[in-house]
Tab-separated table of C-alpha atoms and ligand atoms in Angstrom:
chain	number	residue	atom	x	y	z
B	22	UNK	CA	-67.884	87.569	27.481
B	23	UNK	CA	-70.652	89.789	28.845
B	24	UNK	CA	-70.101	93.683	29.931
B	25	UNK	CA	-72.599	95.772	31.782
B	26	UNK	CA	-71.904	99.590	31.330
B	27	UNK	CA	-73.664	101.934	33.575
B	28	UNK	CA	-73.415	105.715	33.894
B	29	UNK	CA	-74.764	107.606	36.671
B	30	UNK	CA	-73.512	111.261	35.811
B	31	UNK	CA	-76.618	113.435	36.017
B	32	UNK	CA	-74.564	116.443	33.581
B	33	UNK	CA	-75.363	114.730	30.065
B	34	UNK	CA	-73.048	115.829	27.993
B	35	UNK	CA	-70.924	117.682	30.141
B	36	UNK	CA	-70.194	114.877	32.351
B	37	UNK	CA	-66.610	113.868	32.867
B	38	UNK	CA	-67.696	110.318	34.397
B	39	UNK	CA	-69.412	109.587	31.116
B	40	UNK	CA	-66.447	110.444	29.339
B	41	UNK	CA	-64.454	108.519	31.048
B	42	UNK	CA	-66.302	105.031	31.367
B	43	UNK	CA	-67.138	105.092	27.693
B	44	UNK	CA	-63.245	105.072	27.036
B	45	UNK	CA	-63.221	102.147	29.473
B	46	UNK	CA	-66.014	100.361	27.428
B	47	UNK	CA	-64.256	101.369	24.317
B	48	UNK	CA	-60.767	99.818	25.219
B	49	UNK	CA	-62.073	96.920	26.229
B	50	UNK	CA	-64.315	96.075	23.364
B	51	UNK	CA	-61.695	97.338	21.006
B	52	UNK	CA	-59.098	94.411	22.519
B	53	UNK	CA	-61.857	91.604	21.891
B	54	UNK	CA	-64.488	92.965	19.789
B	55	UNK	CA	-66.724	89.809	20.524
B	56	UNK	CA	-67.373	91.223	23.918
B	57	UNK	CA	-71.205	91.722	24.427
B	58	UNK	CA	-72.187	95.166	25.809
B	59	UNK	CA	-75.040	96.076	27.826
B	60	UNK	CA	-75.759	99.580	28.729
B	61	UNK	CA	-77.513	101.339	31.510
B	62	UNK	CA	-77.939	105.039	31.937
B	63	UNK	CA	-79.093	105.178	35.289
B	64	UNK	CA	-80.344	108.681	34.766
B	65	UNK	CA	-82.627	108.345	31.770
B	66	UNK	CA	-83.684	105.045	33.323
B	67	UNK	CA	-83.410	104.962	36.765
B	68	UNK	CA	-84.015	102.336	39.469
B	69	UNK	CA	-86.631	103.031	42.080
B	70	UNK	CA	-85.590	103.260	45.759
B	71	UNK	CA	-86.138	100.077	47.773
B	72	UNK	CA	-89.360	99.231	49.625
B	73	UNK	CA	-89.996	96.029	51.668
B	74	UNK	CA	-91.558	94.765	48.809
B	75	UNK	CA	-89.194	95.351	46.100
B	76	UNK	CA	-86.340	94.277	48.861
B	77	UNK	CA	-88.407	90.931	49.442
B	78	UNK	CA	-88.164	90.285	46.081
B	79	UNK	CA	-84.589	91.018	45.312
B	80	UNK	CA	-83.190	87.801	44.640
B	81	UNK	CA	-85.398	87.699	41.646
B	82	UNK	CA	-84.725	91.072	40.216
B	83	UNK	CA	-83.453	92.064	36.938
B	84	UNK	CA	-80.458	93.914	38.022
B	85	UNK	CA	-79.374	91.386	40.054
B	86	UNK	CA	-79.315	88.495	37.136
B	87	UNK	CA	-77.806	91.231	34.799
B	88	UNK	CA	-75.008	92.044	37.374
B	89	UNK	CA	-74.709	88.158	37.995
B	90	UNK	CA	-74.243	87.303	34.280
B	91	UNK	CA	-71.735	90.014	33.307
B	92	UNK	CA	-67.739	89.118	33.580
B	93	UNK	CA	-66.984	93.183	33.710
B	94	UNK	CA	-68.982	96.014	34.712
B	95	UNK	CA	-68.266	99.307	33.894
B	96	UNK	CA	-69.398	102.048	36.314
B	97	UNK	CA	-69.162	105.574	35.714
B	98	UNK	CA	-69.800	107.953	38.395
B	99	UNK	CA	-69.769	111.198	39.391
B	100	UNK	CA	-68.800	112.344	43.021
B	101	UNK	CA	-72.078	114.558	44.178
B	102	UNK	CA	-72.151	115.680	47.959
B	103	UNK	CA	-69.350	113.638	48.778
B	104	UNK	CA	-70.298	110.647	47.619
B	105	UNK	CA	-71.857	108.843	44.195
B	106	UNK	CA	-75.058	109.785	42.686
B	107	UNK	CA	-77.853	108.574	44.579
B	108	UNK	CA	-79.305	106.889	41.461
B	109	UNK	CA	-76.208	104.492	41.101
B	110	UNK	CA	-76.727	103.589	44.690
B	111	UNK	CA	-80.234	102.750	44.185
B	112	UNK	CA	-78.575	100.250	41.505
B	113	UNK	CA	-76.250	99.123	44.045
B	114	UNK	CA	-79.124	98.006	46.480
B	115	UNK	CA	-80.682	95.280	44.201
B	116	UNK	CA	-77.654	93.899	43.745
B	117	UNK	CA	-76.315	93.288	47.348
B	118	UNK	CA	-78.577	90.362	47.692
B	119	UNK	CA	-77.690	87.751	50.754
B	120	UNK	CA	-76.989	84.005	49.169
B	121	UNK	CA	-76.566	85.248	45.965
B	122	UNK	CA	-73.519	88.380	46.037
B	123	UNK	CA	-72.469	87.679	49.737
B	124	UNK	CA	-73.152	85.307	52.454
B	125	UNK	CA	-72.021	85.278	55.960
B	126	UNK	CA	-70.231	82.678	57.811
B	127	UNK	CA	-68.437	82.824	61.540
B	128	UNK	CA	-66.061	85.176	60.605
B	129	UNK	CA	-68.137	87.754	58.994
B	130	UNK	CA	-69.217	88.726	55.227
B	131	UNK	CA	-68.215	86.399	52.319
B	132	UNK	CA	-68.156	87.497	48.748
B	133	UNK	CA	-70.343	85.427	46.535
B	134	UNK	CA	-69.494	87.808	43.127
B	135	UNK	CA	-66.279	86.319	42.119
B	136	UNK	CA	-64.176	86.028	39.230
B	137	UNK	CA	-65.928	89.335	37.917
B	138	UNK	CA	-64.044	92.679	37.016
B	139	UNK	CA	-65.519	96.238	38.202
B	140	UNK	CA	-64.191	99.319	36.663
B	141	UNK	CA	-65.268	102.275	38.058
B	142	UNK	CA	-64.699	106.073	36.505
B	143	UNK	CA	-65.129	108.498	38.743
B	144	UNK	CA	-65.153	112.291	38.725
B	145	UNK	CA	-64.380	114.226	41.653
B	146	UNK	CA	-64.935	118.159	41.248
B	147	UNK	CA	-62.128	118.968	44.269
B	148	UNK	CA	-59.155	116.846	45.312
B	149	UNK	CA	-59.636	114.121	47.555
B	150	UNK	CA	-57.014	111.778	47.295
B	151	UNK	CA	-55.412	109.839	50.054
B	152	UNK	CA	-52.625	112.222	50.287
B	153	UNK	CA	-54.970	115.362	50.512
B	154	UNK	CA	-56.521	117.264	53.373
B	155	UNK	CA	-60.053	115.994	52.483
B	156	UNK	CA	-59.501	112.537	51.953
B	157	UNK	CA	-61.764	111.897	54.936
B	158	UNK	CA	-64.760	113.337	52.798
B	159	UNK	CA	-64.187	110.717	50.092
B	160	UNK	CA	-66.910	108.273	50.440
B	161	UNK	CA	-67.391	107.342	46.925
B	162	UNK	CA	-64.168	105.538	45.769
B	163	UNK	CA	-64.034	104.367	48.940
B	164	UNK	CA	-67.310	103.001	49.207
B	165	UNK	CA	-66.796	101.350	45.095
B	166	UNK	CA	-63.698	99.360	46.433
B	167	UNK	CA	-65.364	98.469	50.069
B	168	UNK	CA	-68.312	97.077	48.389
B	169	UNK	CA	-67.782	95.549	45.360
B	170	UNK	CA	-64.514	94.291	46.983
B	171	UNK	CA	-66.886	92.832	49.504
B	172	UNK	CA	-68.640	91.162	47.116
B	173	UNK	CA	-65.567	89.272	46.023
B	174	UNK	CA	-65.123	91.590	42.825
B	175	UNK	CA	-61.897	92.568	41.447
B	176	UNK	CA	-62.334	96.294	41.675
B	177	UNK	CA	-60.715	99.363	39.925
B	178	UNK	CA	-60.871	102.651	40.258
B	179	UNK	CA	-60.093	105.146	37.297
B	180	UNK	CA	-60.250	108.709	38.894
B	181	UNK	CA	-60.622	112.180	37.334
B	182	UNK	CA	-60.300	114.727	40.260
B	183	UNK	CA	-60.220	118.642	40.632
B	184	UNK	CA	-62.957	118.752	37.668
B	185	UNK	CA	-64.668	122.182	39.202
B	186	UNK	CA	-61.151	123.976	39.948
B	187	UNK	CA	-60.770	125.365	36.328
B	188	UNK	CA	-60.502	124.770	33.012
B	189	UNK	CA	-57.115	123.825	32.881
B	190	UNK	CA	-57.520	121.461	36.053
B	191	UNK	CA	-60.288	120.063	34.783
B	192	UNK	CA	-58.752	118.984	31.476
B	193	UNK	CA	-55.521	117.852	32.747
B	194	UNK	CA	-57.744	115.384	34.986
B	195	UNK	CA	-59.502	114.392	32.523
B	196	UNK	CA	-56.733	113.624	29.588
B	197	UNK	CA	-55.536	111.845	32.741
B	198	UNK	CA	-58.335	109.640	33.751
B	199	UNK	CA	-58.632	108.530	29.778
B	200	UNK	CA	-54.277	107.762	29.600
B	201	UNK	CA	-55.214	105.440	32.203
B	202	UNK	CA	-57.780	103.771	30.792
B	203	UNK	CA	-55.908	103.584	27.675
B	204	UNK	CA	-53.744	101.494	29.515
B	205	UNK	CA	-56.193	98.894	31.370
B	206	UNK	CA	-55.689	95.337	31.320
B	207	UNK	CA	-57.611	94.345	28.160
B	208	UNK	CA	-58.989	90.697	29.714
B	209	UNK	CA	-61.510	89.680	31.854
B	210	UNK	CA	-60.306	88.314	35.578
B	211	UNK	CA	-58.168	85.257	35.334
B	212	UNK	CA	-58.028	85.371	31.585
B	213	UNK	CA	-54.058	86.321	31.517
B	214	UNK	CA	-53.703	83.276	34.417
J	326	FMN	C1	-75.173	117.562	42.652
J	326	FMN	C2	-73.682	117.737	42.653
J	326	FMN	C3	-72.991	117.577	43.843
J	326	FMN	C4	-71.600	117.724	43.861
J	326	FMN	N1	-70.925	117.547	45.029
J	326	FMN	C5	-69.567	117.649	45.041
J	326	FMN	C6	-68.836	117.429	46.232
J	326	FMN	O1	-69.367	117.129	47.282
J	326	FMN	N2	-67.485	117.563	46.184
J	326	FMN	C7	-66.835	117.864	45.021
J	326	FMN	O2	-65.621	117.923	45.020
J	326	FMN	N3	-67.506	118.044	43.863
J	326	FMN	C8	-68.848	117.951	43.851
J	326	FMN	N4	-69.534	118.144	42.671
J	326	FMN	C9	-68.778	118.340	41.426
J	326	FMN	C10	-68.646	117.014	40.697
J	326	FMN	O3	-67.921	116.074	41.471
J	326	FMN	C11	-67.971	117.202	39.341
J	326	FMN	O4	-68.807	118.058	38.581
J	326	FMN	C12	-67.795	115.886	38.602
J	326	FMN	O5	-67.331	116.173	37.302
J	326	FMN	C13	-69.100	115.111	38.545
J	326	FMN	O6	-69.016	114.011	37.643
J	326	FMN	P1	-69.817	114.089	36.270
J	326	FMN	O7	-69.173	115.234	35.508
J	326	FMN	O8	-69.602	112.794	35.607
J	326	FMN	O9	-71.247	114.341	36.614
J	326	FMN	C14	-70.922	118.015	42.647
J	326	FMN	C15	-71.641	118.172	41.458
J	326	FMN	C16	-73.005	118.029	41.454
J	326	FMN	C17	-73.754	118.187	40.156
């Protein structure tokens, strides 16, 4: 089973996405240790911004056939300007590739990237959740579940929010996010079928 693992957190070391996607990666590959990893920081070694020509040749790119190959991909992202880091969605547009992730018939979009598992962790400085006042700003987990859902993933969404309120805020979100993905289903999609 194959696992791509990309970070998109542009703090380093202080990042709380980072944080949280490696103890995604780590519960996984601690339930089946034969799992093979693949690992992209998308800030030390980013992908370049479309063109016509790099868009022409997207169906033979290499983050395409990585994304293609893997059974889970682990994404962790940061929420910057309302959104995630522009970096991960440079990632995200080699991989939205028509006939290969997503075709169209008469009733609209059809997801091509089944039977694959997206985790995303995601750290939000202030509180957007559904129930909160600014949960019309939230265009990052949002956009994670629209897309990859789109693409036919199964798509989840570990969040850390209310990072920048504190000290105190920020590690209660964080202890949080990593319970939770202490708790993940261990097994790629369909595997517990
Ligand atoms: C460039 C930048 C933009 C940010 N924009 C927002 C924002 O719009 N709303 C918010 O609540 N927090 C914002 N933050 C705070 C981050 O969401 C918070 O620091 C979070 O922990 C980022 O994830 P990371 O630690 O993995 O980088 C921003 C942080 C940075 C560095």
């Amino acid at each position: 089973m194959k696992l791509l693992h990309l970070d998109s957190s542009i703090l380093g070391d202080n990042s709380a996405s980072r944080t949280i996607s490696a103890a995604i990666v780590e519960r996984l590959t601690t339930a089946d240790p034969a799992i093979e990893v693949d690992y992209r920081d998308l800030v030390a070694d980013p992908v370049e911004h479309l063109t016509i020509g790099s868009f022409m040749a997207l169906a033979e790119g290499e983050e395409l056939k990585q994304f293609l190959e893997a059974d889970i991909v682990v994404i962790g992202a940061g929420f910057y300007n309302f959104t995630i880091p522009s970096q991960l969605k440079a990632w995200i547009d080699r991989i939205i590739v028509k006939g290969h992730t997503f075709s169209y018939n008469e009733n609209g979009p059809v997801g091509l990237a089944t039977g694959k598992r997206v985790i995303v962790g995601l750290a939000r400085g202030g509180v957007y959740n559904a129930d909160s006042p600014r949960a019309g700003f939230e265009h990052a987990e949002t956009l994670m579940r629209g897309m990859f859902g789109l693409l036919g993933c199964d798509v989840e969404v570990i969040v850390a929010e209310g990072i920048a309120m504190g000290d105190e805020a920020r590690r209660v979100a964080v202890e949080g996010a990593l319970a939770q993905a202490k708790r993940i289903a261990p097994e790629a999609v369909g595997a517990a079928a």
